[in-house]
Coordinates of C-alpha atoms and ligand atoms in Angstrom, one line a residue:
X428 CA -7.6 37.4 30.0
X429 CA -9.0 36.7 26.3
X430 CA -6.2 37.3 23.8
X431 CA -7.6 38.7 20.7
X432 CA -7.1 35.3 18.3
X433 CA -9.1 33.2 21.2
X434 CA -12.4 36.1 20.9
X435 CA -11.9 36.1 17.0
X436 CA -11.9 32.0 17.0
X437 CA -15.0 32.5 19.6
X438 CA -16.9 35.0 17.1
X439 CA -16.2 32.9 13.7
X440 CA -17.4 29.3 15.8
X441 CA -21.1 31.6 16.5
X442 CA -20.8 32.7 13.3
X443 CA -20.7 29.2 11.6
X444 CA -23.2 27.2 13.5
X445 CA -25.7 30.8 13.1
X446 CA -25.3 29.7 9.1
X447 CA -26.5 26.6 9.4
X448 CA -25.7 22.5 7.7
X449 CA -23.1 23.7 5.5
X450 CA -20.6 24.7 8.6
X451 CA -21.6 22.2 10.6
X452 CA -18.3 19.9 12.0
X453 CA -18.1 16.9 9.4
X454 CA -20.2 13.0 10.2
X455 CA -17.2 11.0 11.6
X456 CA -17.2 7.8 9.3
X457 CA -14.9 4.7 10.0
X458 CA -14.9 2.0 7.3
X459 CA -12.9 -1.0 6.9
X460 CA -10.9 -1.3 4.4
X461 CA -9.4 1.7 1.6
X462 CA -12.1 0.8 -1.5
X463 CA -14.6 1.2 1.1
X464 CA -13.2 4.7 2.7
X465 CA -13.2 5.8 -0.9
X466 CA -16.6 5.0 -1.5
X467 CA -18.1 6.8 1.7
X468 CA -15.8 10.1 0.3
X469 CA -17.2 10.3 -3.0
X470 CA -20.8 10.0 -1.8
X471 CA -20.1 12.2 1.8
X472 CA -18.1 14.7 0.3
X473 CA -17.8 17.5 2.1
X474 CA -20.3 16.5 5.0
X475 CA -18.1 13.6 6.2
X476 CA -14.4 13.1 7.6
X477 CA -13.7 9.1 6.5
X478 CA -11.0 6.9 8.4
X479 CA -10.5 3.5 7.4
X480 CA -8.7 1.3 9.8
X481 CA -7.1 -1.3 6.7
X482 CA -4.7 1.5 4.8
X483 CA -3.6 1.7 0.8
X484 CA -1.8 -2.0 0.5
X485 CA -2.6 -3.6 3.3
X486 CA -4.2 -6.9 3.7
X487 CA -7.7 -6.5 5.1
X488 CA -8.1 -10.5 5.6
X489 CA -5.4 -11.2 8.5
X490 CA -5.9 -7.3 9.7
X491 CA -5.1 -7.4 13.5
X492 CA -6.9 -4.4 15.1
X493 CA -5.1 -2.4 17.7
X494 CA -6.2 -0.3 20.6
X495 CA -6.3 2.1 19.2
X496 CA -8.3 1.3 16.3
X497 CA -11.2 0.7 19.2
X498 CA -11.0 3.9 20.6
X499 CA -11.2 5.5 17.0
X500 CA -14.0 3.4 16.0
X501 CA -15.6 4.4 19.2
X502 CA -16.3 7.8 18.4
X503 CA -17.2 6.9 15.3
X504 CA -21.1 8.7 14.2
X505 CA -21.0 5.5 11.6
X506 CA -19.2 2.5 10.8
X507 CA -19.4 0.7 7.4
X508 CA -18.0 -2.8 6.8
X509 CA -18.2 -4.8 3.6
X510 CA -19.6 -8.0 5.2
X511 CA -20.1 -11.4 3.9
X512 CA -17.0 -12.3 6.2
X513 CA -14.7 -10.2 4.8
X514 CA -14.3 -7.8 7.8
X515 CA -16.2 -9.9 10.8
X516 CA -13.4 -8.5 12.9
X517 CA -14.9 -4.7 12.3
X518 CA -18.0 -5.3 13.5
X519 CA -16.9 -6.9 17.0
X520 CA -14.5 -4.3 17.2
X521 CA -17.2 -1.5 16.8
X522 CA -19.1 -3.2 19.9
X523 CA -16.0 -3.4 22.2
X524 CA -15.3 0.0 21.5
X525 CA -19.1 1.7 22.8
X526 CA -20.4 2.3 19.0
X527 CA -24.0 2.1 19.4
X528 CA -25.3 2.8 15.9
X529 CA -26.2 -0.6 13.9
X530 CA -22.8 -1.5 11.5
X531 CA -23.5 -0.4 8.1
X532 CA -22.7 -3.6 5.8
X533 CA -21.8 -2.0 2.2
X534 CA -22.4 -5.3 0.3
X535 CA -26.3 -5.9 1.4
X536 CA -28.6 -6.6 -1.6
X537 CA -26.3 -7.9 -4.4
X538 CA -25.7 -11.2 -5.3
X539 CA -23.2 -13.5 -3.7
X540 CA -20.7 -15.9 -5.3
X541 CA -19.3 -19.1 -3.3
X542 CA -15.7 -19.1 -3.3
X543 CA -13.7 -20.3 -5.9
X544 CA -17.3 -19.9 -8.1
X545 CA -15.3 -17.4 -10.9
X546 CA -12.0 -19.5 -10.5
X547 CA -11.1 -22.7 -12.6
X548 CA -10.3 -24.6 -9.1
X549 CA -13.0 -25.6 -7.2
X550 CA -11.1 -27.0 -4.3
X551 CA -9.0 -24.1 -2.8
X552 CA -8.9 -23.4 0.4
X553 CA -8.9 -19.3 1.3
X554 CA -9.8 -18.1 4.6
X555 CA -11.5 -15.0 5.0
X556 CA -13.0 -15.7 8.2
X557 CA -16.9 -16.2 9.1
X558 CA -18.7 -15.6 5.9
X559 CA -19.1 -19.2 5.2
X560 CA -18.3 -20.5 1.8
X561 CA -19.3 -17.0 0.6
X562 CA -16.5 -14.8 -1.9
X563 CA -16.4 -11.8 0.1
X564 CA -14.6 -9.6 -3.1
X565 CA -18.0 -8.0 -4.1
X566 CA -16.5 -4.7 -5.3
X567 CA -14.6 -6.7 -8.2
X568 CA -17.7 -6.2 -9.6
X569 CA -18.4 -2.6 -10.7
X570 CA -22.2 -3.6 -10.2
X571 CA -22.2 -4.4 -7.2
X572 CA -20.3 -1.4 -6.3
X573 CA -23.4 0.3 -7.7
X574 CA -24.8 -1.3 -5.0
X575 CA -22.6 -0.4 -2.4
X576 CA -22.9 3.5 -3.5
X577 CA -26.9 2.8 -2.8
X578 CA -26.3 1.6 0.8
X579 CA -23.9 4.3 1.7
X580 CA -26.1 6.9 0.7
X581 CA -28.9 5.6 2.4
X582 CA -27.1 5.1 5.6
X583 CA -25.9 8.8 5.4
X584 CA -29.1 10.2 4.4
X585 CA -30.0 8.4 7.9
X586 CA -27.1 9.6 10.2
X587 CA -28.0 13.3 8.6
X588 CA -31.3 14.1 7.5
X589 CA -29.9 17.3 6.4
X590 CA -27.6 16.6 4.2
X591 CA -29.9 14.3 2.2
X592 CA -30.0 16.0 -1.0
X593 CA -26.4 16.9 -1.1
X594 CA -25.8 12.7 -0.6
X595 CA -28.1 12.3 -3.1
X596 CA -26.9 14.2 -5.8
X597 CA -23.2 12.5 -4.8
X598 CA -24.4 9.2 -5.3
X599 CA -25.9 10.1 -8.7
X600 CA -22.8 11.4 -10.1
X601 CA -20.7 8.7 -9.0
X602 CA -23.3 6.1 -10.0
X603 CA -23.0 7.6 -13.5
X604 CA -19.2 7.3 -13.4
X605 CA -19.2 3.8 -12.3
X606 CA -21.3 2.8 -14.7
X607 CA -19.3 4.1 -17.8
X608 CA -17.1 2.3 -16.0
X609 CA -18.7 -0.5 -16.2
X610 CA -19.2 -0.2 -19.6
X611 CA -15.9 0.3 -20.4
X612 CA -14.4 -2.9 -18.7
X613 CA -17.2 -4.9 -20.8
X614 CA -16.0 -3.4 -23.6
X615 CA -12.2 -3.7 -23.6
X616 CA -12.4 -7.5 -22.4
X617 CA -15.2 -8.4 -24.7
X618 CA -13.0 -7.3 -27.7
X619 CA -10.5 -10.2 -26.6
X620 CA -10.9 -13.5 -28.0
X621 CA -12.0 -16.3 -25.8
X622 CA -9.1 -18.2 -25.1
X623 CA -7.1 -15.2 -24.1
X624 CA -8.6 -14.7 -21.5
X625 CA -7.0 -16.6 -18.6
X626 CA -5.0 -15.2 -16.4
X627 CA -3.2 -16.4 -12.9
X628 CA -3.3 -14.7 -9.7
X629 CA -1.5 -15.4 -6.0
X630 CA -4.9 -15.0 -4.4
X631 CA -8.2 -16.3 -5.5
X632 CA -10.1 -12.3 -5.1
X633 CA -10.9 -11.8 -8.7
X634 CA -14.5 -14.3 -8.7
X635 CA -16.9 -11.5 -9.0
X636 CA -15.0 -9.7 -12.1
X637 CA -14.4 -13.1 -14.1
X638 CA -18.7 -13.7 -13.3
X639 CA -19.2 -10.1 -14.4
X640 CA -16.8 -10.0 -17.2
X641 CA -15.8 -13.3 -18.5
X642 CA -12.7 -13.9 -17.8
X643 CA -10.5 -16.9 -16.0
X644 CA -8.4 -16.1 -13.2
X645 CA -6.9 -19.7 -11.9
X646 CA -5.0 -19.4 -8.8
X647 CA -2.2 -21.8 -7.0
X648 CA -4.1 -24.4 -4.9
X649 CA -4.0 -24.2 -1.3
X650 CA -2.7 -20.6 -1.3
X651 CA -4.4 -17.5 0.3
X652 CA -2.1 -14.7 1.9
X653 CA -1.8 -16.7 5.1
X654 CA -0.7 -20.1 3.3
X655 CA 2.3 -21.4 1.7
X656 CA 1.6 -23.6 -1.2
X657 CA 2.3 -26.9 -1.6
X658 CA 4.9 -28.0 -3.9
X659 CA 2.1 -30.3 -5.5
X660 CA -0.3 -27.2 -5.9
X661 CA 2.2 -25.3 -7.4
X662 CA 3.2 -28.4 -10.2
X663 CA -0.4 -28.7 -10.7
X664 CA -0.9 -25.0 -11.6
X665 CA 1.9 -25.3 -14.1
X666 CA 0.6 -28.3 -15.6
X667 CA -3.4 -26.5 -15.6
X668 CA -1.4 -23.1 -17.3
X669 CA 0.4 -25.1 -20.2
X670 CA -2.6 -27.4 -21.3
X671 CA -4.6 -24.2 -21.1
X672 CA -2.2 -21.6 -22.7
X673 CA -3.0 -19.5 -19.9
X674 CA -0.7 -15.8 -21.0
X675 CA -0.1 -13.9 -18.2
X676 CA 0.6 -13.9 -14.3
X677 CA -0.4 -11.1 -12.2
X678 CA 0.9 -10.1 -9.0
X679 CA -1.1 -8.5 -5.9
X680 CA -0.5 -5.3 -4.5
X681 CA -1.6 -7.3 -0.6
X682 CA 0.7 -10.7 -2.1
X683 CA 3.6 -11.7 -1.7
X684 CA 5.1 -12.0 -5.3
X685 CA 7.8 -14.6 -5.0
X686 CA 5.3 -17.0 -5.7
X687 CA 4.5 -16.1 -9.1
X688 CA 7.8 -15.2 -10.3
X689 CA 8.0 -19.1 -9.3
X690 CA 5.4 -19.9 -12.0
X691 CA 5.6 -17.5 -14.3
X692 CA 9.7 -19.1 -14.4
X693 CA 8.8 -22.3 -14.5
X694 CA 5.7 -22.2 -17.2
X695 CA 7.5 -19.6 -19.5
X696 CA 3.9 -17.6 -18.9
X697 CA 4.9 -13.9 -18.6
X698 CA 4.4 -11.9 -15.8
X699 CA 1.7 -9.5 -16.1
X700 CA 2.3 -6.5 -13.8
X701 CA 0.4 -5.7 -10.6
X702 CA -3.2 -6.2 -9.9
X703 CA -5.1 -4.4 -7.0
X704 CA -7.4 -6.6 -5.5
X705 CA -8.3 -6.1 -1.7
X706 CA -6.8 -2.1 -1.4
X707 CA -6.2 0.9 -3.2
X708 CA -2.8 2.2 -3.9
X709 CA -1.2 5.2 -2.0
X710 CA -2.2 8.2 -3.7
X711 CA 1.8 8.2 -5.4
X712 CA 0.7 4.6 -7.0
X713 CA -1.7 4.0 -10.3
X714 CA -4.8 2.9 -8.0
X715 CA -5.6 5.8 -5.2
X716 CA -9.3 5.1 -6.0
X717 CA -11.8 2.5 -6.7
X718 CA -12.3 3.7 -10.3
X719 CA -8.7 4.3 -10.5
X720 CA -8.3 0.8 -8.9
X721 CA -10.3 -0.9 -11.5
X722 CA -9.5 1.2 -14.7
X723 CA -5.3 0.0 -13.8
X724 CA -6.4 -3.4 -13.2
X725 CA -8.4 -3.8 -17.2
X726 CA -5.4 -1.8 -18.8
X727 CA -2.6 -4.0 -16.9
X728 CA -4.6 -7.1 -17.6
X729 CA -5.5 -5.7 -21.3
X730 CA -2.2 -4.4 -22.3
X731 CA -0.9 -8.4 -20.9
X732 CA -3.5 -10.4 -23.0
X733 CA -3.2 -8.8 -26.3
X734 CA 0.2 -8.5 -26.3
X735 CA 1.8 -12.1 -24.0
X736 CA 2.3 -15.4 -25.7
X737 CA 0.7 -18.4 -23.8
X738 CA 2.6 -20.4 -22.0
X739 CA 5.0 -23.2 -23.2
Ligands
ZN1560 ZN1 -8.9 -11.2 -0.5

Protein backbone atom coordinates (compact mmCIF):
# COMPACT_ATOMS: atom_id res chain seq x y z
CA UNK A 1 0.00 0.00 0.00
CA UNK A 2 1.05 3.74 -0.96
CA UNK A 3 1.62 5.75 2.28
CA UNK A 4 0.50 9.22 1.74
CA UNK A 5 4.26 10.98 1.69
CA UNK A 6 5.30 8.22 -1.16
CA UNK A 7 1.87 9.57 -3.50
CA UNK A 8 2.73 13.28 -2.43
CA UNK A 9 6.63 12.68 -3.47
CA UNK A 10 5.00 10.86 -6.77
CA UNK A 11 2.66 13.99 -7.55
CA UNK A 12 5.38 16.85 -6.82
CA UNK A 13 8.23 14.50 -9.29
CA UNK A 14 5.01 14.90 -12.27
CA UNK A 15 4.69 18.06 -11.25
CA UNK A 16 8.36 19.24 -11.78
CA UNK A 17 9.31 17.54 -14.93
CA UNK A 18 5.44 18.95 -16.45
CA UNK A 19 7.28 22.56 -15.72
CA UNK A 20 9.92 22.08 -17.70
CA UNK A 21 14.29 23.01 -17.68
CA UNK A 22 14.17 24.88 -14.53
CA UNK A 23 13.22 21.52 -12.38
CA UNK A 24 15.02 19.41 -14.29
CA UNK A 25 17.70 17.10 -11.94
CA UNK A 26 21.12 19.16 -12.11
CA UNK A 27 24.24 18.24 -15.17
CA UNK A 28 26.49 16.01 -13.07
CA UNK A 29 29.99 17.76 -13.53
CA UNK A 30 33.39 16.25 -12.19
CA UNK A 31 36.41 18.44 -12.45
CA UNK A 32 39.85 18.10 -11.21
CA UNK A 33 40.99 20.12 -9.04
CA UNK A 34 39.03 22.92 -6.37
CA UNK A 35 39.82 26.29 -8.76
CA UNK A 36 38.38 24.33 -11.43
CA UNK A 37 35.07 23.06 -9.43
CA UNK A 38 34.71 26.65 -8.67
CA UNK A 39 34.76 27.81 -12.02
CA UNK A 40 32.18 25.25 -13.46
CA UNK A 41 29.83 26.62 -10.18
CA UNK A 42 29.86 30.14 -11.03
CA UNK A 43 29.13 29.55 -14.72
CA UNK A 44 26.57 26.21 -13.99
CA UNK A 45 24.84 27.64 -11.30
CA UNK A 46 21.94 26.26 -10.50
CA UNK A 47 21.77 23.75 -13.65
CA UNK A 48 24.86 21.81 -12.39
CA UNK A 49 25.86 19.62 -9.21
CA UNK A 50 30.06 20.03 -9.38
CA UNK A 51 32.44 17.34 -7.66
CA UNK A 52 35.96 17.75 -7.91
CA UNK A 53 38.07 14.82 -7.08
CA UNK A 54 41.47 17.10 -5.69
CA UNK A 55 39.65 18.86 -2.46
CA UNK A 56 40.47 22.61 -0.71
CA UNK A 57 44.45 22.07 0.14
CA UNK A 58 45.26 19.29 -1.50
CA UNK A 59 48.04 18.65 -3.91
CA UNK A 60 46.64 18.10 -7.35
CA UNK A 61 50.27 17.04 -8.80
CA UNK A 62 50.96 13.70 -6.81
CA UNK A 63 46.90 13.11 -6.59
CA UNK A 64 46.56 9.29 -6.35
CA UNK A 65 42.94 8.54 -7.62
CA UNK A 66 40.91 5.92 -5.79
CA UNK A 67 38.20 3.63 -6.69
CA UNK A 68 36.12 5.34 -6.00
CA UNK A 69 36.96 8.37 -7.65
CA UNK A 70 36.31 6.01 -11.01
CA UNK A 71 33.08 5.12 -10.20
CA UNK A 72 32.20 8.86 -9.53
CA UNK A 73 33.75 10.07 -12.60
CA UNK A 74 31.84 7.35 -14.34
CA UNK A 75 28.60 8.80 -14.00
CA UNK A 76 29.77 11.89 -14.59
CA UNK A 77 27.45 13.93 -17.70
CA UNK A 78 30.96 15.91 -18.03
CA UNK A 79 34.32 15.95 -16.94
CA UNK A 80 36.70 19.06 -17.05
CA UNK A 81 40.42 18.90 -16.54
CA UNK A 82 42.85 21.77 -16.75
CA UNK A 83 45.40 19.97 -19.11
CA UNK A 84 48.72 20.93 -20.27
CA UNK A 85 49.86 17.92 -17.92
CA UNK A 86 48.66 19.19 -15.00
CA UNK A 87 45.85 16.52 -14.38
CA UNK A 88 46.88 13.67 -17.21
CA UNK A 89 45.81 11.27 -14.49
CA UNK A 90 41.94 12.69 -14.90
CA UNK A 91 41.62 12.05 -18.20
CA UNK A 92 42.72 8.17 -18.08
CA UNK A 93 40.78 7.94 -15.17
CA UNK A 94 37.59 9.21 -16.96
CA UNK A 95 38.17 6.32 -19.70
CA UNK A 96 38.65 3.44 -17.12
CA UNK A 97 35.72 4.50 -15.43
CA UNK A 98 33.01 4.18 -18.85
CA UNK A 99 32.80 8.20 -19.36
CA UNK A 100 32.14 8.49 -22.94
CA UNK A 101 31.78 12.19 -23.50
CA UNK A 102 35.20 13.87 -24.93
CA UNK A 103 37.23 15.46 -21.49
CA UNK A 104 36.69 18.96 -21.39
CA UNK A 105 40.29 20.70 -21.09
CA UNK A 106 39.69 24.18 -19.33
CA UNK A 107 43.02 25.70 -20.43
CA UNK A 108 42.50 25.29 -24.46
CA UNK A 109 43.20 28.58 -26.36
CA UNK A 110 45.49 30.60 -24.10
CA UNK A 111 48.93 30.94 -24.22
CA UNK A 112 51.43 28.54 -22.60
CA UNK A 113 54.55 29.33 -20.59
CA UNK A 114 57.59 26.70 -20.35
CA UNK A 115 58.39 26.02 -16.87
CA UNK A 116 60.44 27.98 -14.88
CA UNK A 117 59.67 30.88 -17.92
CA UNK A 118 58.28 33.49 -14.98
CA UNK A 119 60.98 32.23 -12.37
CA UNK A 120 64.52 33.64 -12.02
CA UNK A 121 65.92 29.79 -12.23
CA UNK A 122 65.93 28.30 -15.43
CA UNK A 123 67.21 24.96 -14.41
CA UNK A 124 64.58 23.54 -11.86
CA UNK A 125 63.35 20.53 -12.06
CA UNK A 126 59.24 20.22 -11.20
CA UNK A 127 57.31 17.34 -12.27
CA UNK A 128 53.93 17.73 -13.16
CA UNK A 129 53.66 14.75 -15.20
CA UNK A 130 53.07 14.55 -19.19
CA UNK A 131 52.70 18.05 -20.26
CA UNK A 132 56.20 18.33 -21.52
CA UNK A 133 58.21 21.33 -20.49
CA UNK A 134 54.91 23.16 -20.46
CA UNK A 135 53.79 25.39 -16.85
CA UNK A 136 50.64 23.79 -16.24
CA UNK A 137 49.50 26.95 -13.49
CA UNK A 138 47.39 28.72 -16.25
CA UNK A 139 44.79 30.08 -13.72
CA UNK A 140 47.72 32.23 -11.98
CA UNK A 141 46.72 34.31 -14.60
CA UNK A 142 43.35 35.99 -14.25
CA UNK A 143 43.37 36.11 -18.23
CA UNK A 144 43.60 33.04 -18.84
CA UNK A 145 40.95 32.25 -16.44
CA UNK A 146 38.88 34.49 -18.69
CA UNK A 147 39.69 31.89 -20.88
CA UNK A 148 38.76 29.05 -18.92
CA UNK A 149 35.14 30.69 -18.08
CA UNK A 150 34.82 30.70 -22.19
CA UNK A 151 35.47 26.89 -22.44
CA UNK A 152 33.27 25.99 -19.57
CA UNK A 153 30.46 27.70 -20.91
CA UNK A 154 30.76 26.38 -24.23
CA UNK A 155 31.07 22.92 -23.02
CA UNK A 156 27.84 23.37 -20.98
CA UNK A 157 25.91 25.16 -23.53
CA UNK A 158 26.86 21.68 -25.36
CA UNK A 159 25.95 19.03 -22.60
CA UNK A 160 22.45 21.34 -22.27
CA UNK A 161 21.20 23.07 -25.10
CA UNK A 162 18.64 24.37 -22.82
CA UNK A 163 20.16 25.99 -20.41
CA UNK A 164 22.21 28.08 -22.93
CA UNK A 165 21.16 31.35 -22.11
CA UNK A 166 21.09 30.91 -18.45
CA UNK A 167 25.17 29.70 -18.98
CA UNK A 168 25.56 32.54 -20.87
CA UNK A 169 24.48 35.18 -18.86
CA UNK A 170 26.71 33.34 -15.90
CA UNK A 171 29.76 33.59 -17.84
CA UNK A 172 29.20 37.25 -18.47
CA UNK A 173 28.82 38.22 -15.03
CA UNK A 174 31.72 36.37 -13.80
CA UNK A 175 33.76 37.44 -16.81
CA UNK A 176 33.08 41.01 -15.68
CA UNK A 177 34.16 40.19 -12.09
CA UNK A 178 37.29 38.57 -13.19
CA UNK A 179 38.30 41.22 -15.07
CA UNK A 180 38.04 44.05 -12.34
CA UNK A 181 39.88 41.62 -10.91
CA UNK A 182 42.27 41.68 -13.13
CA UNK A 183 42.48 45.11 -13.08
CA UNK A 184 42.86 45.33 -9.63
CA UNK A 185 45.99 42.99 -9.29
CA UNK A 186 47.64 45.23 -12.15
CA UNK A 187 46.97 47.94 -10.18
CA UNK A 188 48.18 47.18 -6.61
CA UNK A 189 51.49 45.52 -7.92
CA UNK A 190 52.19 48.22 -10.53
CA UNK A 191 52.16 50.81 -7.75
CA UNK A 192 55.23 48.84 -6.17
CA UNK A 193 58.62 49.82 -7.25
CA UNK A 194 60.60 47.49 -9.31
CA UNK A 195 62.97 46.02 -7.05
CA UNK A 196 60.38 45.14 -4.57
CA UNK A 197 59.09 42.97 -6.31
CA UNK A 198 60.72 39.57 -5.64
CA UNK A 199 59.42 37.18 -3.72
CA UNK A 200 60.40 33.34 -2.86
CA UNK A 201 58.12 30.47 -2.94
CA UNK A 202 58.52 26.39 -2.02
CA UNK A 203 57.14 25.57 -5.42
CA UNK A 204 57.79 27.11 -8.73
CA UNK A 205 53.49 27.65 -9.55
CA UNK A 206 53.46 31.36 -9.68
CA UNK A 207 55.07 31.69 -13.71
CA UNK A 208 51.91 32.76 -15.30
CA UNK A 209 51.10 35.73 -12.58
CA UNK A 210 54.93 37.02 -12.54
CA UNK A 211 54.35 37.01 -16.87
CA UNK A 212 51.01 38.68 -16.32
CA UNK A 213 51.94 40.98 -13.54
CA UNK A 214 55.60 41.63 -13.29
CA UNK A 215 56.71 40.22 -10.52
CA UNK A 216 59.74 37.59 -9.47
CA UNK A 217 58.96 34.60 -7.66
CA UNK A 218 62.49 32.59 -7.37
CA UNK A 219 62.08 29.20 -5.93
CA UNK A 220 64.70 26.57 -4.11
CA UNK A 221 66.37 24.63 -6.92
CA UNK A 222 65.57 21.13 -7.27
CA UNK A 223 62.42 21.35 -5.20
CA UNK A 224 58.70 20.55 -6.22
CA UNK A 225 56.33 18.94 -3.57
CA UNK A 226 57.66 15.50 -4.30
CA UNK A 227 61.46 16.54 -3.86
CA UNK A 228 63.69 17.36 -1.04
CA UNK A 229 66.16 20.02 -1.78
CA UNK A 230 69.57 19.81 -1.92
CA UNK A 231 71.64 21.39 0.57
CA UNK A 232 73.49 23.15 -2.42
CA UNK A 233 70.07 24.42 -3.81
CA UNK A 234 69.06 25.70 -0.75
CA UNK A 235 72.83 27.79 -0.14
CA UNK A 236 72.33 28.96 -3.58
CA UNK A 237 68.82 30.45 -3.02
CA UNK A 238 70.26 32.22 -0.02
CA UNK A 239 73.11 33.54 -1.78
CA UNK A 240 70.50 34.55 -5.14
CA UNK A 241 67.93 36.27 -2.12
CA UNK A 242 70.86 38.50 -0.50
CA UNK A 243 72.51 39.77 -3.81
CA UNK A 244 69.06 40.46 -4.88
CA UNK A 245 67.31 41.90 -1.69
CA UNK A 246 64.64 39.67 -2.32
CA UNK A 247 61.86 40.73 0.93
CA UNK A 248 59.58 38.24 1.54
CA UNK A 249 59.10 34.28 1.60
CA UNK A 250 55.74 32.83 1.07
CA UNK A 251 54.50 29.65 2.09
CA UNK A 252 52.00 27.23 0.14
CA UNK A 253 48.83 26.18 1.26
CA UNK A 254 49.79 22.37 -0.87
CA UNK A 255 53.81 22.86 0.68
CA UNK A 256 55.40 21.81 3.18
CA UNK A 257 56.62 24.98 5.02
CA UNK A 258 59.69 23.75 6.94
CA UNK A 259 61.53 24.62 4.03
CA UNK A 260 61.06 28.17 3.98
CA UNK A 261 61.22 28.87 7.53
CA UNK A 262 64.79 27.30 6.63
CA UNK A 263 65.45 30.28 4.35
CA UNK A 264 63.61 32.85 5.50
CA UNK A 265 66.08 31.97 9.01
CA UNK A 266 68.95 31.75 7.37
CA UNK A 267 68.69 34.96 4.81
CA UNK A 268 67.03 37.25 7.57
CA UNK A 269 64.13 37.61 4.51
CA UNK A 270 60.76 37.69 6.36
CA UNK A 271 58.24 35.30 5.98
CA UNK A 272 55.46 36.49 4.01
CA UNK A 273 52.24 34.57 5.02
CA UNK A 274 50.50 31.91 2.91
CA UNK A 275 50.03 31.80 -0.70
CA UNK A 276 47.34 29.66 -2.57
CA UNK A 277 48.73 28.23 -5.48
CA UNK A 278 47.33 24.86 -6.82
CA UNK A 279 43.77 24.81 -4.42
CA UNK A 280 41.34 26.87 -2.77
CA UNK A 281 40.95 27.06 0.84
CA UNK A 282 38.15 25.35 2.89
CA UNK A 283 35.33 27.58 2.94
CA UNK A 284 36.56 28.46 7.03
CA UNK A 285 40.00 29.75 5.28
CA UNK A 286 40.70 33.40 3.30
CA UNK A 287 40.67 31.50 -0.25
CA UNK A 288 37.21 29.42 -0.73
CA UNK A 289 37.19 30.73 -4.29
CA UNK A 290 39.23 31.61 -7.24
CA UNK A 291 38.62 35.35 -6.92
CA UNK A 292 38.84 34.91 -3.26
CA UNK A 293 42.04 32.81 -3.98
CA UNK A 294 43.71 35.50 -5.99
CA UNK A 295 42.45 38.74 -4.14
CA UNK A 296 44.31 36.94 -0.61
CA UNK A 297 47.26 36.03 -2.58
CA UNK A 298 47.92 40.22 -4.01
CA UNK A 299 46.95 41.55 -0.38
CA UNK A 300 49.36 38.78 1.45
CA UNK A 301 51.95 39.40 -1.09
CA UNK A 302 51.10 43.38 -1.08
CA UNK A 303 50.84 43.93 2.54
CA UNK A 304 54.70 41.74 2.56
CA UNK A 305 56.41 43.99 -0.08
CA UNK A 306 55.54 47.36 1.13
CA UNK A 307 55.98 46.82 4.43
CA UNK A 308 59.34 43.71 4.72
CA UNK A 309 62.96 44.86 4.57
CA UNK A 310 65.14 42.89 2.07
CA UNK A 311 67.14 40.48 3.05
CA UNK A 312 70.57 40.81 4.87
ZN1 LIG B 1 51.87 23.06 -8.90
Amino acid sequence: MLSLSRITATLFATFALSTGAAHAAPIEVTASFSILGDMVREVGGDRVNVQTLVGPDEDTHGFQPRPSDSRRIGSAQLVVANGLGFDDWMIRLARSGGYTRPVVIASTGIDTLAKGAGDHDHDHDHDHGTGEGIDPHAWQDVGNALRYVNNIAAALIDADPAGADEYRANAERYSGQLKALDAEIHKALGSLPRERRKVVTSHAAFGYFAHAYNVEFLSPVGVSNNAEPTAKGVAQLIRQLRKEKVAAIFVENISDPRLSERISAESGAVMGGMLYSDALSTTAGPAPTYIAMMRHNLHTLMAALTSAPPAR
